[in-house]
PDB file of C-alpha atoms in Angstrom:
ATOM      1  CA  MET A 237      -3.553  -4.068  20.519  1.00 70.00           C
ATOM      2  CA  THR A 238      -1.588  -1.657  22.871  1.00 70.00           C
ATOM      3  CA  ALA A 239      -4.925  -1.022  24.980  1.00 73.00           C
ATOM      4  CA  LEU A 240      -5.702  -4.374  24.873  1.00 76.00           C
ATOM      5  CA  THR A 241      -2.143  -5.120  25.959  1.00 73.00           C
ATOM      6  CA  LEU A 242      -2.701  -2.777  29.429  1.00 72.00           C
ATOM      7  CA  PHE A 243      -5.867  -4.433  30.013  1.00 77.00           C
ATOM      8  CA  LEU A 244      -4.815  -8.057  30.611  1.00 78.00           C
ATOM      9  CA  GLY A 245      -2.939  -9.586  33.077  1.00 74.00           C
ATOM     10  CA  LEU A 246       0.292  -9.564  30.848  1.00 76.00           C
ATOM     11  CA  SER A 247       2.988  -9.040  32.554  1.00 81.00           C
ATOM     12  CA  SER A 248       5.163  -5.428  33.456  1.00 82.00           C
ATOM     13  CA  VAL A 249       8.052  -6.693  30.290  1.00 85.00           C
ATOM     14  CA  THR A 250       5.442  -7.734  27.585  1.00 82.00           C
ATOM     15  CA  ARG A 251       3.177  -4.474  28.315  1.00 81.00           C
ATOM     16  CA  VAL A 252       5.831  -2.452  27.963  1.00 82.00           C
ATOM     17  CA  LEU A 253       7.175  -4.292  24.297  1.00 85.00           C
ATOM     18  CA  CYS A 254       4.010  -4.167  23.333  1.00 83.00           C
ATOM     19  CA  ALA A 255       2.878  -0.487  23.607  1.00 80.00           C
ATOM     20  CA  GLY A 256       6.186   0.706  21.951  1.00 84.00           C
ATOM     21  CA  PHE A 257       6.201  -2.300  19.435  1.00 85.00           C
ATOM     22  CA  PHE A 258       2.400  -1.342  18.402  1.00 83.00           C
ATOM     23  CA  GLY A 259       2.910   2.459  19.317  1.00 83.00           C
ATOM     24  CA  VAL A 260       5.860   2.902  17.031  1.00 84.00           C
ATOM     25  CA  GLY A 261       4.134   1.280  13.909  1.00 84.00           C
ATOM     26  CA  VAL A 262       1.113   4.151  14.784  1.00 84.00           C
ATOM     27  CA  VAL A 263       3.223   6.591  14.419  1.00 84.00           C
ATOM     28  CA  VAL A 264       5.211   5.899  11.145  1.00 82.00           C
ATOM     29  CA  LEU A 265       1.447   5.179   9.595  1.00 83.00           C
ATOM     30  CA  CYS A 266       0.907   8.411  10.606  1.00 84.00           C
ATOM     31  CA  ALA A 267       3.675  10.014   9.557  1.00 80.00           C
ATOM     32  CA  VAL A 268       3.469   8.287   5.938  1.00 78.00           C
ATOM     33  CA  SER A 269       0.184   9.138   5.519  1.00 79.00           C
ATOM     34  CA  PHE A 270       0.406  12.601   6.133  1.00 82.00           C
ATOM     35  CA  SER A 271       3.748  13.581   4.069  1.00 78.00           C
ATOM     36  CA  ARG A 272       1.407  14.312   1.472  1.00 78.00           C
ATOM     37  CA  ARG A 273       3.420  12.243  -0.753  1.00 80.00           C
ATOM     38  CA  VAL A 274       3.118  11.483  -4.456  1.00 81.00           C
ATOM     39  CA  ALA A 275       1.830   7.848  -5.262  1.00 82.00           C
ATOM     40  CA  LEU A 276       1.116   8.111  -8.640  1.00 86.00           C
ATOM     41  CA  ARG A 277       0.530  11.157 -11.637  1.00 88.00           C
ATOM     42  CA  VAL A 278      -0.637  10.891 -14.511  1.00 91.00           C
ATOM     43  CA  ASP A 279      -0.301  14.544 -16.584  1.00 91.00           C
ATOM     44  CA  ALA A 280       0.681  15.523 -19.921  1.00 93.00           C
ATOM     45  CA  VAL A 281       5.067  14.773 -19.287  1.00 93.00           C
ATOM     46  CA  GLY A 282       4.433  11.066 -18.448  1.00 92.00           C
ATOM     47  CA  VAL A 283       3.584   9.048 -14.893  1.00 91.00           C
ATOM     48  CA  THR A 284       5.199   8.803 -11.606  1.00 89.00           C
ATOM     49  CA  LEU A 285       5.176   6.407  -9.154  1.00 86.00           C
ATOM     50  CA  GLY A 286       6.272   7.821  -5.716  1.00 83.00           C
ATOM     51  CA  GLY A 287       8.803   6.124  -4.058  1.00 79.00           C
ATOM     52  CA  HIS A 288       9.744   3.985  -1.016  1.00 76.00           C
ATOM     53  CA  ALA A 289       7.439   5.580   1.811  1.00 73.00           C
ATOM     54  CA  LEU A 290       9.777   5.843   4.437  1.00 73.00           C
ATOM     55  CA  PHE A 291      13.502   5.290   2.824  1.00 76.00           C
ATOM     56  CA  LYS A 292      15.180   7.294   0.201  1.00 80.00           C
ATOM     57  CA  TYR A 293      11.360   8.756  -1.689  1.00 78.00           C
ATOM     58  CA  GLU A 294      13.172  11.029  -3.731  1.00 79.00           C
ATOM     59  CA  SER A 295      16.245   8.295  -5.334  1.00 83.00           C
ATOM     60  CA  THR A 296      13.270   4.962  -5.804  1.00 84.00           C
ATOM     61  CA  GLN A 297      10.754   7.551  -7.484  1.00 87.00           C
ATOM     62  CA  LEU A 298      10.448   6.216 -11.319  1.00 89.00           C
ATOM     63  CA  PHE A 299       9.103   8.464 -14.226  1.00 91.00           C
ATOM     64  CA  VAL A 300       7.922   7.022 -17.156  1.00 92.00           C
ATOM     65  CA  PRO A 301       7.547   9.696 -19.865  1.00 95.00           C
ATOM     66  CA  TRP A 302       4.333   9.024 -22.725  1.00 94.00           C
ATOM     67  CA  ASN A 303       6.900   7.909 -25.635  1.00 94.00           C
ATOM     68  CA  GLU A 304       7.961   5.167 -23.654  1.00 94.00           C
ATOM     69  CA  ILE A 305       4.569   4.133 -22.086  1.00 91.00           C
ATOM     70  CA  VAL A 306       4.253   0.757 -25.329  1.00 91.00           C
ATOM     71  CA  ALA A 307       0.739   0.081 -23.643  1.00 88.00           C
ATOM     72  CA  LEU A 308      -2.034   0.605 -20.404  1.00 82.00           C
ATOM     73  CA  VAL A 309      -3.805  -2.419 -18.924  1.00 83.00           C
ATOM     74  CA  ARG A 310      -6.931  -2.353 -16.281  1.00 79.00           C
ATOM     75  CA  TRP A 311      -7.113  -4.669 -13.460  1.00 76.00           C
ATOM     76  CA  GLU A 312      -9.656  -5.523 -11.388  1.00 74.00           C
ATOM     77  CA  GLN A 313      -9.058  -7.860  -8.329  1.00 69.00           C
ATOM     78  CA  VAL A 314     -11.846  -9.624  -7.105  1.00 66.00           C
ATOM     79  CA  ILE A 315     -13.609 -10.185  -3.702  1.00 64.00           C
ATOM     80  CA  ARG A 316     -15.739 -11.735  -2.347  1.00 62.00           C
ATOM     81  CA  PRO A 317     -17.999  -9.080   0.040  1.00 62.00           C
ATOM     82  CA  THR A 318     -17.450 -11.710   3.009  1.00 61.00           C
ATOM     83  CA  GLY A 319     -13.550 -11.148   2.178  1.00 59.00           C
ATOM     84  CA  MET A 320     -12.842 -15.241   1.899  1.00 58.00           C
ATOM     85  CA  LYS A 321     -11.692 -16.558  -0.948  1.00 58.00           C
ATOM     86  CA  THR A 322     -11.470 -18.710  -2.758  1.00 59.00           C
ATOM     87  CA  PRO A 323      -8.401 -20.119  -5.104  1.00 59.00           C
ATOM     88  CA  LEU A 324     -10.396 -18.610  -8.115  1.00 57.00           C
ATOM     89  CA  ASP A 325      -9.944 -15.144  -6.914  1.00 50.00           C
ATOM     90  CA  PHE A 326      -6.596 -15.113  -6.486  1.00 52.00           C
ATOM     91  CA  MET A 327      -6.127 -15.244 -10.685  1.00 52.00           C
ATOM     92  CA  MET A 328      -5.691 -11.028 -11.555  1.00 51.00           C
ATOM     93  CA  ARG A 329      -8.841 -10.278 -14.380  1.00 53.00           C
ATOM     94  CA  VAL A 330      -7.745  -8.174 -17.456  1.00 51.00           C
ATOM     95  CA  LYS A 331     -10.400  -6.511 -19.115  1.00 54.00           C
ATOM     96  CA  GLN A 332      -9.749  -6.276 -22.704  1.00 54.00           C
ATOM     97  CA  PRO A 333      -9.916  -3.024 -24.094  1.00 56.00           C
ATOM     98  CA  THR A 334     -14.035  -1.993 -25.566  1.00 55.00           C
TER      99      THR A 334
END
């Protein structure tokens, strides 16, 4: 988007605002991607869900020990190959254990 705004005949103010907005977005996404923080950990002690990617990571982590877990549910989201969704595709399909 930043490169596109530079080549379009937009005003200088619009170019600077778009470059700043999308540039900051790319920097934030790269910082989060390369931070190597835990998103999900399942180990012998329990399950850990990672915290908020940008703010208060440590305080927003969630740890659940195995003795508090009642059930595990496996689910899948149905997405058509074309990417288009129909109203029925928005329903979550829950797989029963076999």
